[in-house]
Amino acid sequence: MKQVPMLNLKLEYEYMKRDIDSHVEKCFQHQNWILGPELKTLEQKIAEYLEVKHCIGVACGTDALLIALRTLAIKLNGREYFNTSDKIITTPFTFTATGDAILRAGATPVFVDIDPDTYNIDTSKIRECLSSNVPNNVVGILPVHLYGQSCNMDELRKIAKRYNLFIVEDSAQAFGARWQDKKVGSIGDAGAFSFFPSKNLGGFGDGGMIATNDGQIAEIARMLLKHGGKDKYNATHIGYNSRLDTIQAAILLAKLKYIDEFNDRRRRAAEVYTSTLSGISGLTCPKVFSDAYHIYHQYTIRVSASRRQEIQKVFTEEGICTSIYYPLPLHKMKAFKGRAIIAGRLEHTEKATQQVLNLPIGPLLCREEQSLVCKKLKEVC
Ligand SMILES: *Cc1c(COP(=O)(O)O)cnc(C)c1O
């Protein structure tokens, strides 16, 4: 029986082994492990790729979010952290880190429902929330480009302008995704990326990056990631030890060359899924929007809760992996209880947590694996 993993990282390594090995080998030679030359090159290359002025490597995507937010607190208020009265609007249908970063930056998350077609934050609900004036003192928006599909950045920018809010884009799942002709993470005040191994651009361990066009944000972020000062022995701010390792940067430099090809391969695999599965009644495929160049970090179908359970049972027996991103919305987690505001009913979020199912997808997913997944799905549905 053939096993179909969610993502085959071993195959990806084999595919670019020579490139990766030669980059890593150079690190062994120079032994410059902390803030070494590969990191600088990676920051420059990614800045070119995203078409932003500054990129700053950090230890993980969570730190990219946290440091971006802390930087804004310092820049806008001259304070190290936000106050709990400062509110940041975000989606409850995301990875924990999104909301956690808001709490750790000192602010209060405001959870707004998602659009059931994209699973991204519903901008009309943000408008409702802001025009009702409850909650007051909203300072920013933290949208998440979930599954690799851009949020409606035109709307978000309009809202941000009207209400004088900052935007930090959680682009952890969307390296290379675009809104119209712009790469996500380059549109708001800052973008946060993750190089967690399973992300579209993944390292061999943790890693992250902040992208921004704002020189002041870049300057403060660079201080925060290395103990809060320009000089290591003279701190200006309450900082972190959150550097992106040279060796991770070297691996990412090698992998960056393949990102467009790999994102394109994911898109083609997604097309195969959609054309094969779209006839199945009671099964919804991801919707495609012309403004958003989707890079399918995940391929997410929607079925009834009971059918989802049935599919997972059969697939487990067949050795086909599936996952649920995410089974529990942030507002239902204990960590956020009493620390977040729920704006309106979060019905689409709650429904999505019960109905979404992520199928195996990756740049090197082969036709046979994909056919097996589709065949089994058709049998169950
Ligand atoms: C992966 C992820 C993060 C966190 O990134 P890490 O590198 O794991 O810290 C944040 N937000 C979203 C939406 C993610 O998928």
mmCIF file of C-alpha atoms and ligand atoms in Angstrom:
data_model
loop_
_atom_site.group_PDB
_atom_site.id
_atom_site.type_symbol
_atom_site.label_atom_id
_atom_site.label_comp_id
_atom_site.label_asym_id
_atom_site.label_seq_id
_atom_site.Cartn_x
_atom_site.Cartn_y
_atom_site.Cartn_z
ATOM 1 C CA MET A 1 0.000 0.000 0.000
ATOM 2 C CA LYS A 2 1.414 3.335 -1.011
ATOM 3 C CA GLN A 3 1.763 6.075 1.526
ATOM 4 C CA VAL A 4 0.909 9.599 0.430
ATOM 5 C CA PRO A 5 2.450 12.183 2.784
ATOM 6 C CA MET A 6 1.127 15.742 3.130
ATOM 7 C CA LEU A 7 4.432 16.983 1.721
ATOM 8 C CA ASN A 8 7.554 15.094 0.662
ATOM 9 C CA LEU A 9 10.559 17.030 1.949
ATOM 10 C CA LYS A 10 13.016 14.190 1.270
ATOM 11 C CA LEU A 11 12.212 14.341 -2.433
ATOM 12 C CA GLU A 12 12.660 18.101 -2.427
ATOM 13 C CA TYR A 13 16.086 17.727 -0.862
ATOM 14 C CA GLU A 14 17.125 15.156 -3.467
ATOM 15 C CA TYR A 15 15.885 17.502 -6.191
ATOM 16 C CA MET A 16 18.203 20.335 -5.098
ATOM 17 C CA LYS A 17 20.814 18.408 -3.155
ATOM 18 C CA ARG A 18 23.835 19.735 -5.049
ATOM 19 C CA ASP A 19 22.747 23.336 -4.621
ATOM 20 C CA ILE A 20 21.983 22.981 -0.938
ATOM 21 C CA ASP A 21 25.095 20.964 -0.135
ATOM 22 C CA SER A 22 27.406 23.429 -1.829
ATOM 23 C CA HIS A 23 25.866 26.370 0.046
ATOM 24 C CA VAL A 24 26.140 24.572 3.376
ATOM 25 C CA GLU A 25 29.686 23.431 2.601
ATOM 26 C CA LYS A 26 30.719 27.091 2.283
ATOM 27 C CA CYS A 27 29.485 27.711 5.829
ATOM 28 C CA PHE A 28 31.632 24.842 7.098
ATOM 29 C CA GLN A 29 34.591 26.526 5.475
ATOM 30 C CA HIS A 30 34.058 30.056 6.769
ATOM 31 C CA GLN A 31 32.627 29.148 10.221
ATOM 32 C CA ASN A 32 30.820 32.493 10.369
ATOM 33 C CA TRP A 33 27.686 31.123 12.024
ATOM 34 C CA ILE A 34 26.140 34.268 13.480
ATOM 35 C CA LEU A 35 24.953 37.025 11.110
ATOM 36 C CA GLY A 36 27.240 35.603 8.434
ATOM 37 C CA PRO A 37 27.528 36.498 4.744
ATOM 38 C CA GLU A 38 24.748 34.149 3.562
ATOM 39 C CA LEU A 39 22.243 35.940 5.789
ATOM 40 C CA LYS A 40 23.086 39.298 4.250
ATOM 41 C CA THR A 41 22.805 37.870 0.745
ATOM 42 C CA LEU A 42 19.507 36.181 1.559
ATOM 43 C CA GLU A 43 18.063 39.416 2.929
ATOM 44 C CA GLN A 44 19.086 41.227 -0.240
ATOM 45 C CA LYS A 45 17.792 38.529 -2.576
ATOM 46 C CA ILE A 46 14.441 38.294 -0.817
ATOM 47 C CA ALA A 47 14.114 42.092 -0.760
ATOM 48 C CA GLU A 48 14.624 42.036 -4.548
ATOM 49 C CA TYR A 49 12.193 39.164 -4.924
ATOM 50 C CA LEU A 50 9.458 40.844 -2.896
ATOM 51 C CA GLU A 51 10.329 44.292 -4.271
ATOM 52 C CA VAL A 52 10.738 45.854 -0.840
ATOM 53 C CA LYS A 53 13.495 48.072 0.502
ATOM 54 C CA HIS A 54 14.347 46.030 3.597
ATOM 55 C CA CYS A 55 14.310 42.411 4.672
ATOM 56 C CA ILE A 56 15.373 41.345 8.129
ATOM 57 C CA GLY A 57 16.015 37.715 8.986
ATOM 58 C CA VAL A 58 14.747 36.489 12.365
ATOM 59 C CA ALA A 59 14.615 33.172 14.217
ATOM 60 C CA CYS A 60 11.062 32.139 13.194
ATOM 61 C CA GLY A 61 7.806 33.384 11.727
ATOM 62 C CA THR A 62 6.329 33.946 15.162
ATOM 63 C CA ASP A 63 9.196 36.290 16.022
ATOM 64 C CA ALA A 64 8.748 38.048 12.680
ATOM 65 C CA LEU A 65 5.167 38.870 13.717
ATOM 66 C CA LEU A 66 6.086 39.769 17.289
ATOM 67 C CA ILE A 67 9.059 41.940 16.352
ATOM 68 C CA ALA A 68 7.108 43.689 13.577
ATOM 69 C CA LEU A 69 4.377 44.546 16.095
ATOM 70 C CA ARG A 70 6.811 45.626 18.818
ATOM 71 C CA THR A 71 8.552 47.820 16.251
ATOM 72 C CA LEU A 72 5.256 49.546 15.485
ATOM 73 C CA ALA A 73 4.556 50.134 19.192
ATOM 74 C CA ILE A 74 7.967 51.776 19.496
ATOM 75 C CA LYS A 75 7.655 53.736 16.263
ATOM 76 C CA LEU A 76 4.091 54.970 16.761
ATOM 77 C CA ASN A 77 3.918 55.420 20.531
ATOM 78 C CA GLY A 78 7.477 55.546 21.718
ATOM 79 C CA ARG A 79 6.611 52.694 24.089
ATOM 80 C CA GLU A 80 8.205 49.269 24.263
ATOM 81 C CA TYR A 81 4.857 47.462 24.134
ATOM 82 C CA PHE A 82 1.276 48.269 23.242
ATOM 83 C CA ASN A 83 -1.262 48.717 26.055
ATOM 84 C CA THR A 84 -4.050 46.212 26.489
ATOM 85 C CA SER A 85 -6.386 49.065 25.470
ATOM 86 C CA ASP A 86 -4.697 49.045 22.030
ATOM 87 C CA LYS A 87 -6.626 46.672 19.790
ATOM 88 C CA ILE A 88 -5.469 44.810 16.726
ATOM 89 C CA ILE A 89 -8.002 43.264 14.371
ATOM 90 C CA THR A 90 -7.246 39.768 13.134
ATOM 91 C CA THR A 91 -8.780 36.471 12.094
ATOM 92 C CA PRO A 92 -9.575 33.678 14.550
ATOM 93 C CA PHE A 93 -9.058 31.112 11.779
ATOM 94 C CA THR A 94 -5.279 30.927 11.764
ATOM 95 C CA PHE A 95 -2.312 29.386 13.512
ATOM 96 C CA THR A 96 -1.972 30.255 17.213
ATOM 97 C CA ALA A 97 1.127 32.378 16.573
ATOM 98 C CA THR A 98 -0.883 35.126 14.866
ATOM 99 C CA GLY A 99 -2.930 35.914 17.950
ATOM 100 C CA ASP A 100 -0.149 35.065 20.362
ATOM 101 C CA ALA A 101 2.120 37.683 18.773
ATOM 102 C CA ILE A 102 -0.538 40.342 19.418
ATOM 103 C CA LEU A 103 -0.804 39.354 23.081
ATOM 104 C CA ARG A 104 2.947 39.276 23.536
ATOM 105 C CA ALA A 105 3.276 42.706 21.925
ATOM 106 C CA GLY A 106 0.967 43.896 24.723
ATOM 107 C CA ALA A 107 -2.156 44.568 22.626
ATOM 108 C CA THR A 108 -5.612 42.962 22.595
ATOM 109 C CA PRO A 109 -6.684 40.872 19.591
ATOM 110 C CA VAL A 110 -10.089 41.598 18.094
ATOM 111 C CA PHE A 111 -11.396 38.560 16.254
ATOM 112 C CA VAL A 112 -13.481 39.219 13.162
ATOM 113 C CA ASP A 113 -15.152 36.485 11.096
ATOM 114 C CA ILE A 114 -13.818 35.100 7.817
ATOM 115 C CA ASP A 115 -15.158 35.063 4.288
ATOM 116 C CA PRO A 116 -16.362 31.469 3.743
ATOM 117 C CA ASP A 117 -15.072 31.417 0.143
ATOM 118 C CA THR A 118 -11.456 32.355 0.856
ATOM 119 C CA TYR A 119 -11.179 31.551 4.586
ATOM 120 C CA ASN A 120 -9.465 34.934 4.909
ATOM 121 C CA ILE A 121 -10.649 37.775 7.130
ATOM 122 C CA ASP A 122 -13.885 39.330 5.853
ATOM 123 C CA THR A 123 -13.174 42.985 5.143
ATOM 124 C CA SER A 124 -16.855 43.927 5.324
ATOM 125 C CA LYS A 125 -16.879 42.592 8.888
ATOM 126 C CA ILE A 126 -13.857 44.739 9.688
ATOM 127 C CA ARG A 127 -15.779 47.768 8.418
ATOM 128 C CA GLU A 128 -18.813 46.817 10.516
ATOM 129 C CA CYS A 129 -16.628 46.434 13.555
ATOM 130 C CA LEU A 130 -14.877 49.765 13.064
ATOM 131 C CA SER A 131 -17.986 51.775 12.225
ATOM 132 C CA SER A 132 -19.830 50.485 15.290
ATOM 133 C CA ASN A 133 -17.044 52.018 17.345
ATOM 134 C CA VAL A 134 -16.978 48.930 19.523
ATOM 135 C CA PRO A 135 -14.185 48.256 20.236
ATOM 136 C CA ASN A 136 -12.555 51.654 20.422
ATOM 137 C CA ASN A 137 -8.858 52.336 20.076
ATOM 138 C CA VAL A 138 -8.092 49.948 17.236
ATOM 139 C CA VAL A 139 -4.499 50.603 16.150
ATOM 140 C CA GLY A 140 -3.898 48.059 13.418
ATOM 141 C CA ILE A 141 -4.918 45.069 11.344
ATOM 142 C CA LEU A 142 -3.103 41.744 11.176
ATOM 143 C CA PRO A 143 -4.489 39.893 8.141
ATOM 144 C CA VAL A 144 -3.351 36.345 7.358
ATOM 145 C CA HIS A 145 -2.927 35.139 3.772
ATOM 146 C CA LEU A 146 -4.268 31.727 4.687
ATOM 147 C CA TYR A 147 -3.301 28.614 2.732
ATOM 148 C CA GLY A 148 -1.228 30.781 0.357
ATOM 149 C CA GLN A 149 -4.010 33.013 -0.926
ATOM 150 C CA SER A 150 -3.834 36.771 -0.570
ATOM 151 C CA CYS A 151 -6.417 38.686 1.415
ATOM 152 C CA ASN A 152 -8.214 41.512 -0.365
ATOM 153 C CA MET A 153 -5.414 44.026 0.032
ATOM 154 C CA ASP A 154 -7.222 46.838 -1.821
ATOM 155 C CA GLU A 155 -9.999 46.785 0.741
ATOM 156 C CA LEU A 156 -7.607 46.396 3.652
ATOM 157 C CA ARG A 157 -5.564 49.369 2.517
ATOM 158 C CA LYS A 158 -8.659 51.511 2.110
ATOM 159 C CA ILE A 159 -9.820 50.613 5.608
ATOM 160 C CA ALA A 160 -6.371 51.218 7.072
ATOM 161 C CA LYS A 161 -6.183 54.618 5.429
ATOM 162 C CA ARG A 162 -9.654 55.676 6.498
ATOM 163 C CA TYR A 163 -9.141 54.687 10.148
ATOM 164 C CA ASN A 164 -5.421 55.409 10.316
ATOM 165 C CA LEU A 165 -4.394 51.828 11.110
ATOM 166 C CA PHE A 166 -1.192 49.957 10.435
ATOM 167 C CA ILE A 167 -1.182 46.656 8.550
ATOM 168 C CA VAL A 168 1.158 43.784 9.371
ATOM 169 C CA GLU A 169 0.663 40.949 6.878
ATOM 170 C CA ASP A 170 1.007 37.436 8.250
ATOM 171 C CA SER A 171 2.540 35.978 5.084
ATOM 172 C CA ALA A 172 3.861 32.830 6.765
ATOM 173 C CA GLN A 173 1.941 30.599 4.345
ATOM 174 C CA ALA A 174 2.276 32.781 1.292
ATOM 175 C CA PHE A 175 5.868 33.274 0.136
ATOM 176 C CA GLY A 176 5.572 34.211 -3.544
ATOM 177 C CA ALA A 177 1.805 34.745 -3.495
ATOM 178 C CA ARG A 178 0.549 37.963 -5.031
ATOM 179 C CA TRP A 179 -2.246 40.453 -4.777
ATOM 180 C CA GLN A 180 -2.537 41.767 -8.330
ATOM 181 C CA ASP A 181 1.054 42.571 -9.332
ATOM 182 C CA LYS A 182 2.424 42.869 -5.786
ATOM 183 C CA LYS A 183 3.904 40.098 -3.672
ATOM 184 C CA VAL A 184 2.146 39.636 -0.353
ATOM 185 C CA GLY A 185 4.159 40.839 2.596
ATOM 186 C CA SER A 186 5.244 43.897 0.604
ATOM 187 C CA ILE A 187 1.934 45.750 0.728
ATOM 188 C CA GLY A 188 1.299 46.609 4.385
ATOM 189 C CA ASP A 189 3.598 48.450 6.795
ATOM 190 C CA ALA A 190 5.418 45.172 7.336
ATOM 191 C CA GLY A 191 5.153 41.556 6.218
ATOM 192 C CA ALA A 192 6.079 38.531 8.325
ATOM 193 C CA PHE A 193 7.337 35.307 6.742
ATOM 194 C CA SER A 194 8.099 31.887 8.171
ATOM 195 C CA PHE A 195 10.708 29.434 6.922
ATOM 196 C CA PHE A 196 9.359 26.574 9.046
ATOM 197 C CA PRO A 197 10.302 23.412 7.095
ATOM 198 C CA SER A 198 6.805 22.752 5.737
ATOM 199 C CA LYS A 199 6.227 26.292 4.450
ATOM 200 C CA ASN A 200 6.554 26.920 0.694
ATOM 201 C CA LEU A 201 10.032 28.294 1.289
ATOM 202 C CA GLY A 202 11.205 26.188 4.208
ATOM 203 C CA GLY A 203 14.572 25.795 5.908
ATOM 204 C CA PHE A 204 16.034 22.853 7.784
ATOM 205 C CA GLY A 205 14.704 24.153 11.072
ATOM 206 C CA ASP A 206 13.095 27.389 12.212
ATOM 207 C CA GLY A 207 13.496 30.710 10.476
ATOM 208 C CA GLY A 208 11.593 33.859 9.617
ATOM 209 C CA MET A 209 11.808 37.239 7.947
ATOM 210 C CA ILE A 210 10.332 40.723 8.194
ATOM 211 C CA ALA A 211 9.818 42.688 4.979
ATOM 212 C CA THR A 212 9.193 46.423 4.949
ATOM 213 C CA ASN A 213 9.642 49.586 2.908
ATOM 214 C CA ASP A 214 9.901 51.667 6.072
ATOM 215 C CA GLY A 215 13.479 52.448 7.063
ATOM 216 C CA GLN A 216 12.543 53.191 10.663
ATOM 217 C CA ILE A 217 10.735 49.878 11.075
ATOM 218 C CA ALA A 218 13.748 48.080 9.622
ATOM 219 C CA GLU A 219 16.140 49.869 11.927
ATOM 220 C CA ILE A 220 14.158 49.139 15.102
ATOM 221 C CA ALA A 221 13.528 45.519 14.053
ATOM 222 C CA ARG A 222 17.265 44.991 13.578
ATOM 223 C CA MET A 223 17.846 46.217 17.111
ATOM 224 C CA LEU A 224 15.094 44.082 18.635
ATOM 225 C CA LEU A 225 16.320 40.847 17.087
ATOM 226 C CA LYS A 226 19.736 41.231 18.702
ATOM 227 C CA HIS A 227 19.113 42.229 22.293
ATOM 228 C CA GLY A 228 17.562 45.623 21.611
ATOM 229 C CA GLY A 229 20.526 47.751 20.659
ATOM 230 C CA LYS A 230 22.643 48.738 17.715
ATOM 231 C CA ASP A 231 25.553 47.881 19.931
ATOM 232 C CA LYS A 232 25.270 44.430 21.488
ATOM 233 C CA TYR A 233 26.615 45.803 24.781
ATOM 234 C CA ASN A 234 24.346 48.838 24.965
ATOM 235 C CA ALA A 235 20.626 48.106 24.657
ATOM 236 C CA THR A 236 18.101 50.771 23.687
ATOM 237 C CA HIS A 237 15.041 48.506 23.737
ATOM 238 C CA ILE A 238 13.855 45.306 25.380
ATOM 239 C CA GLY A 239 15.140 42.913 22.777
ATOM 240 C CA TYR A 240 15.384 39.255 21.895
ATOM 241 C CA ASN A 241 17.954 36.820 20.693
ATOM 242 C CA SER A 242 16.166 36.145 17.423
ATOM 243 C CA ARG A 243 18.730 35.919 14.661
ATOM 244 C CA LEU A 244 18.269 33.826 11.556
ATOM 245 C CA ASP A 245 21.155 31.335 11.523
ATOM 246 C CA THR A 246 23.743 31.663 8.786
ATOM 247 C CA ILE A 247 23.363 27.983 7.953
ATOM 248 C CA GLN A 248 19.588 28.355 7.562
ATOM 249 C CA ALA A 249 20.166 31.383 5.352
ATOM 250 C CA ALA A 250 22.559 29.305 3.222
ATOM 251 C CA ILE A 251 19.954 26.560 2.769
ATOM 252 C CA LEU A 252 17.246 29.112 2.023
ATOM 253 C CA LEU A 253 19.467 30.827 -0.542
ATOM 254 C CA ALA A 254 19.735 27.532 -2.399
ATOM 255 C CA LYS A 255 15.994 26.873 -2.129
ATOM 256 C CA LEU A 256 15.004 30.408 -3.145
ATOM 257 C CA LYS A 257 16.114 29.654 -6.718
ATOM 258 C CA TYR A 258 13.367 27.047 -6.956
ATOM 259 C CA ILE A 259 10.514 28.914 -5.307
ATOM 260 C CA ASP A 260 8.738 30.132 -8.443
ATOM 261 C CA GLU A 261 9.045 26.750 -10.124
ATOM 262 C CA PHE A 262 7.817 25.015 -6.965
ATOM 263 C CA ASN A 263 4.901 27.392 -6.430
ATOM 264 C CA ASP A 264 3.952 26.853 -10.047
ATOM 265 C CA ARG A 265 4.054 23.088 -9.575
ATOM 266 C CA ARG A 266 1.777 23.424 -6.560
ATOM 267 C CA ARG A 267 -0.636 25.491 -8.632
ATOM 268 C CA ARG A 268 -0.717 22.834 -11.324
ATOM 269 C CA ALA A 269 -1.341 20.094 -8.762
ATOM 270 C CA ALA A 270 -4.176 22.240 -7.379
ATOM 271 C CA GLU A 271 -5.670 22.540 -10.869
ATOM 272 C CA VAL A 272 -5.620 18.767 -11.225
ATOM 273 C CA TYR A 273 -7.398 18.363 -7.891
ATOM 274 C CA THR A 274 -9.995 20.982 -8.738
ATOM 275 C CA SER A 275 -10.770 19.624 -12.190
ATOM 276 C CA THR A 276 -11.022 16.055 -10.854
ATOM 277 C CA LEU A 277 -12.991 16.787 -7.692
ATOM 278 C CA SER A 278 -15.271 19.651 -8.634
ATOM 279 C CA GLY A 279 -18.088 17.373 -9.782
ATOM 280 C CA ILE A 280 -18.476 15.629 -6.431
ATOM 281 C CA SER A 281 -21.651 16.757 -4.712
ATOM 282 C CA GLY A 282 -21.200 18.031 -1.184
ATOM 283 C CA LEU A 283 -17.519 18.728 -1.755
ATOM 284 C CA THR A 284 -16.285 22.280 -2.269
ATOM 285 C CA CYS A 285 -12.932 23.000 -3.910
ATOM 286 C CA PRO A 286 -10.939 26.190 -3.239
ATOM 287 C CA LYS A 287 -12.279 29.160 -5.151
ATOM 288 C CA VAL A 288 -9.968 31.001 -7.492
ATOM 289 C CA PHE A 289 -9.902 34.795 -7.704
ATOM 290 C CA SER A 290 -8.128 36.613 -10.494
ATOM 291 C CA ASP A 291 -6.633 39.284 -8.189
ATOM 292 C CA ALA A 292 -4.995 36.727 -5.921
ATOM 293 C CA TYR A 293 -2.183 34.563 -7.272
ATOM 294 C CA HIS A 294 -2.671 31.567 -4.956
ATOM 295 C CA ILE A 295 0.432 29.498 -4.212
ATOM 296 C CA TYR A 296 -1.406 26.628 -2.483
ATOM 297 C CA HIS A 297 0.533 26.196 0.684
ATOM 298 C CA GLN A 298 -2.510 24.056 1.377
ATOM 299 C CA TYR A 299 -5.154 22.580 -0.892
ATOM 300 C CA THR A 300 -8.290 22.788 1.198
ATOM 301 C CA ILE A 301 -11.595 21.143 0.467
ATOM 302 C CA ARG A 302 -14.808 21.574 2.428
ATOM 303 C CA VAL A 303 -17.221 18.757 3.249
ATOM 304 C CA SER A 304 -19.772 18.107 5.990
ATOM 305 C CA ALA A 305 -18.341 17.321 9.419
ATOM 306 C CA SER A 306 -19.532 13.722 9.303
ATOM 307 C CA ARG A 307 -18.140 13.144 5.840
ATOM 308 C CA ARG A 308 -14.850 14.651 6.889
ATOM 309 C CA GLN A 309 -14.596 12.121 9.665
ATOM 310 C CA GLU A 310 -15.390 9.308 7.251
ATOM 311 C CA ILE A 311 -12.774 10.482 4.740
ATOM 312 C CA GLN A 312 -10.093 10.721 7.418
ATOM 313 C CA LYS A 313 -10.903 7.217 8.631
ATOM 314 C CA VAL A 314 -10.681 5.662 5.174
ATOM 315 C CA PHE A 315 -7.604 7.675 4.235
ATOM 316 C CA THR A 316 -5.764 6.622 7.388
ATOM 317 C CA GLU A 317 -6.415 2.996 6.465
ATOM 318 C CA GLU A 318 -5.115 3.660 2.952
ATOM 319 C CA GLY A 319 -2.004 5.440 4.167
ATOM 320 C CA ILE A 320 -3.052 8.805 2.720
ATOM 321 C CA CYS A 321 -2.324 11.764 4.958
ATOM 322 C CA THR A 322 -4.764 14.599 5.485
ATOM 323 C CA SER A 323 -4.834 17.358 8.068
ATOM 324 C CA ILE A 324 -7.169 19.928 9.491
ATOM 325 C CA TYR A 325 -5.941 23.516 9.575
ATOM 326 C CA TYR A 326 -7.412 24.499 11.989
ATOM 327 C CA PRO A 327 -9.580 22.333 14.221
ATOM 328 C CA LEU A 328 -10.023 24.998 16.918
ATOM 329 C CA PRO A 329 -10.455 28.737 16.310
ATOM 330 C CA LEU A 330 -8.299 31.061 18.398
ATOM 331 C CA HIS A 331 -11.232 32.524 20.321
ATOM 332 C CA LYS A 332 -12.032 29.045 21.666
ATOM 333 C CA MET A 333 -8.544 28.539 23.088
ATOM 334 C CA LYS A 334 -7.910 29.013 26.769
ATOM 335 C CA ALA A 335 -4.897 31.239 26.072
ATOM 336 C CA PHE A 336 -7.173 33.856 24.511
ATOM 337 C CA LYS A 337 -10.012 33.641 27.014
ATOM 338 C CA GLY A 338 -10.554 37.015 28.631
ATOM 339 C CA ARG A 339 -7.638 38.425 26.647
ATOM 340 C CA ALA A 340 -9.341 38.962 23.290
ATOM 341 C CA ILE A 341 -12.463 40.621 21.929
ATOM 342 C CA ILE A 342 -14.933 38.739 19.776
ATOM 343 C CA ALA A 343 -16.455 41.105 17.225
ATOM 344 C CA GLY A 344 -19.815 39.772 16.094
ATOM 345 C CA ARG A 345 -20.707 36.175 15.432
ATOM 346 C CA LEU A 346 -17.838 34.068 14.181
ATOM 347 C CA GLU A 347 -20.114 31.604 12.444
ATOM 348 C CA HIS A 348 -18.102 31.118 9.244
ATOM 349 C CA THR A 349 -14.975 30.489 11.259
ATOM 350 C CA GLU A 350 -16.677 27.912 13.441
ATOM 351 C CA LYS A 351 -18.197 26.192 10.437
ATOM 352 C CA ALA A 352 -14.832 26.111 8.677
ATOM 353 C CA THR A 353 -13.112 24.489 11.657
ATOM 354 C CA GLN A 354 -15.652 21.676 11.394
ATOM 355 C CA GLN A 355 -15.594 21.267 7.623
ATOM 356 C CA VAL A 356 -12.193 21.994 6.096
ATOM 357 C CA LEU A 357 -9.838 19.221 5.109
ATOM 358 C CA ASN A 358 -6.334 19.723 3.746
ATOM 359 C CA LEU A 359 -5.196 17.235 1.120
ATOM 360 C CA PRO A 360 -1.598 16.260 0.359
ATOM 361 C CA ILE A 361 0.021 18.887 -1.819
ATOM 362 C CA GLY A 362 3.569 19.807 -2.680
ATOM 363 C CA PRO A 363 5.749 20.708 -5.637
ATOM 364 C CA LEU A 364 6.760 17.096 -6.184
ATOM 365 C CA LEU A 365 3.447 15.387 -5.550
ATOM 366 C CA CYS A 366 3.257 12.860 -8.381
ATOM 367 C CA ARG A 367 0.309 12.081 -10.625
ATOM 368 C CA GLU A 368 -0.109 8.558 -9.216
ATOM 369 C CA GLU A 369 -0.346 9.848 -5.658
ATOM 370 C CA GLN A 370 -2.827 12.486 -6.712
ATOM 371 C CA SER A 371 -4.929 10.000 -8.672
ATOM 372 C CA LEU A 372 -5.083 7.732 -5.649
ATOM 373 C CA VAL A 373 -6.257 10.595 -3.415
ATOM 374 C CA CYS A 374 -8.958 11.561 -5.932
ATOM 375 C CA LYS A 375 -10.067 7.980 -6.512
ATOM 376 C CA LYS A 376 -10.466 7.328 -2.799
ATOM 377 C CA LEU A 377 -12.278 10.611 -2.289
ATOM 378 C CA LYS A 378 -14.742 9.714 -5.004
ATOM 379 C CA GLU A 379 -15.320 6.336 -3.380
ATOM 380 C CA VAL A 380 -16.084 7.864 0.013
ATOM 381 C CA CYS A 381 -18.176 10.781 -1.211
HETATM 382 C C1 LIG B 1 3.677 28.931 10.427
HETATM 383 C C2 LIG B 1 2.869 30.111 10.769
HETATM 384 C C3 LIG B 1 3.296 31.080 11.697
HETATM 385 C C4 LIG B 1 4.495 30.918 12.577
HETATM 386 O O1 LIG B 1 5.678 30.648 11.970
HETATM 387 P P1 LIG B 1 6.839 29.869 12.760
HETATM 388 O O2 LIG B 1 7.996 29.999 11.847
HETATM 389 O O3 LIG B 1 6.378 28.472 12.956
HETATM 390 O O4 LIG B 1 7.058 30.582 14.033
HETATM 391 C C5 LIG B 1 2.512 32.211 11.881
HETATM 392 N N1 LIG B 1 1.355 32.367 11.215
HETATM 393 C C6 LIG B 1 0.907 31.461 10.348
HETATM 394 C C7 LIG B 1 -0.388 31.712 9.643
HETATM 395 C C8 LIG B 1 1.631 30.297 10.106
HETATM 396 O O5 LIG B 1 1.150 29.383 9.252
#
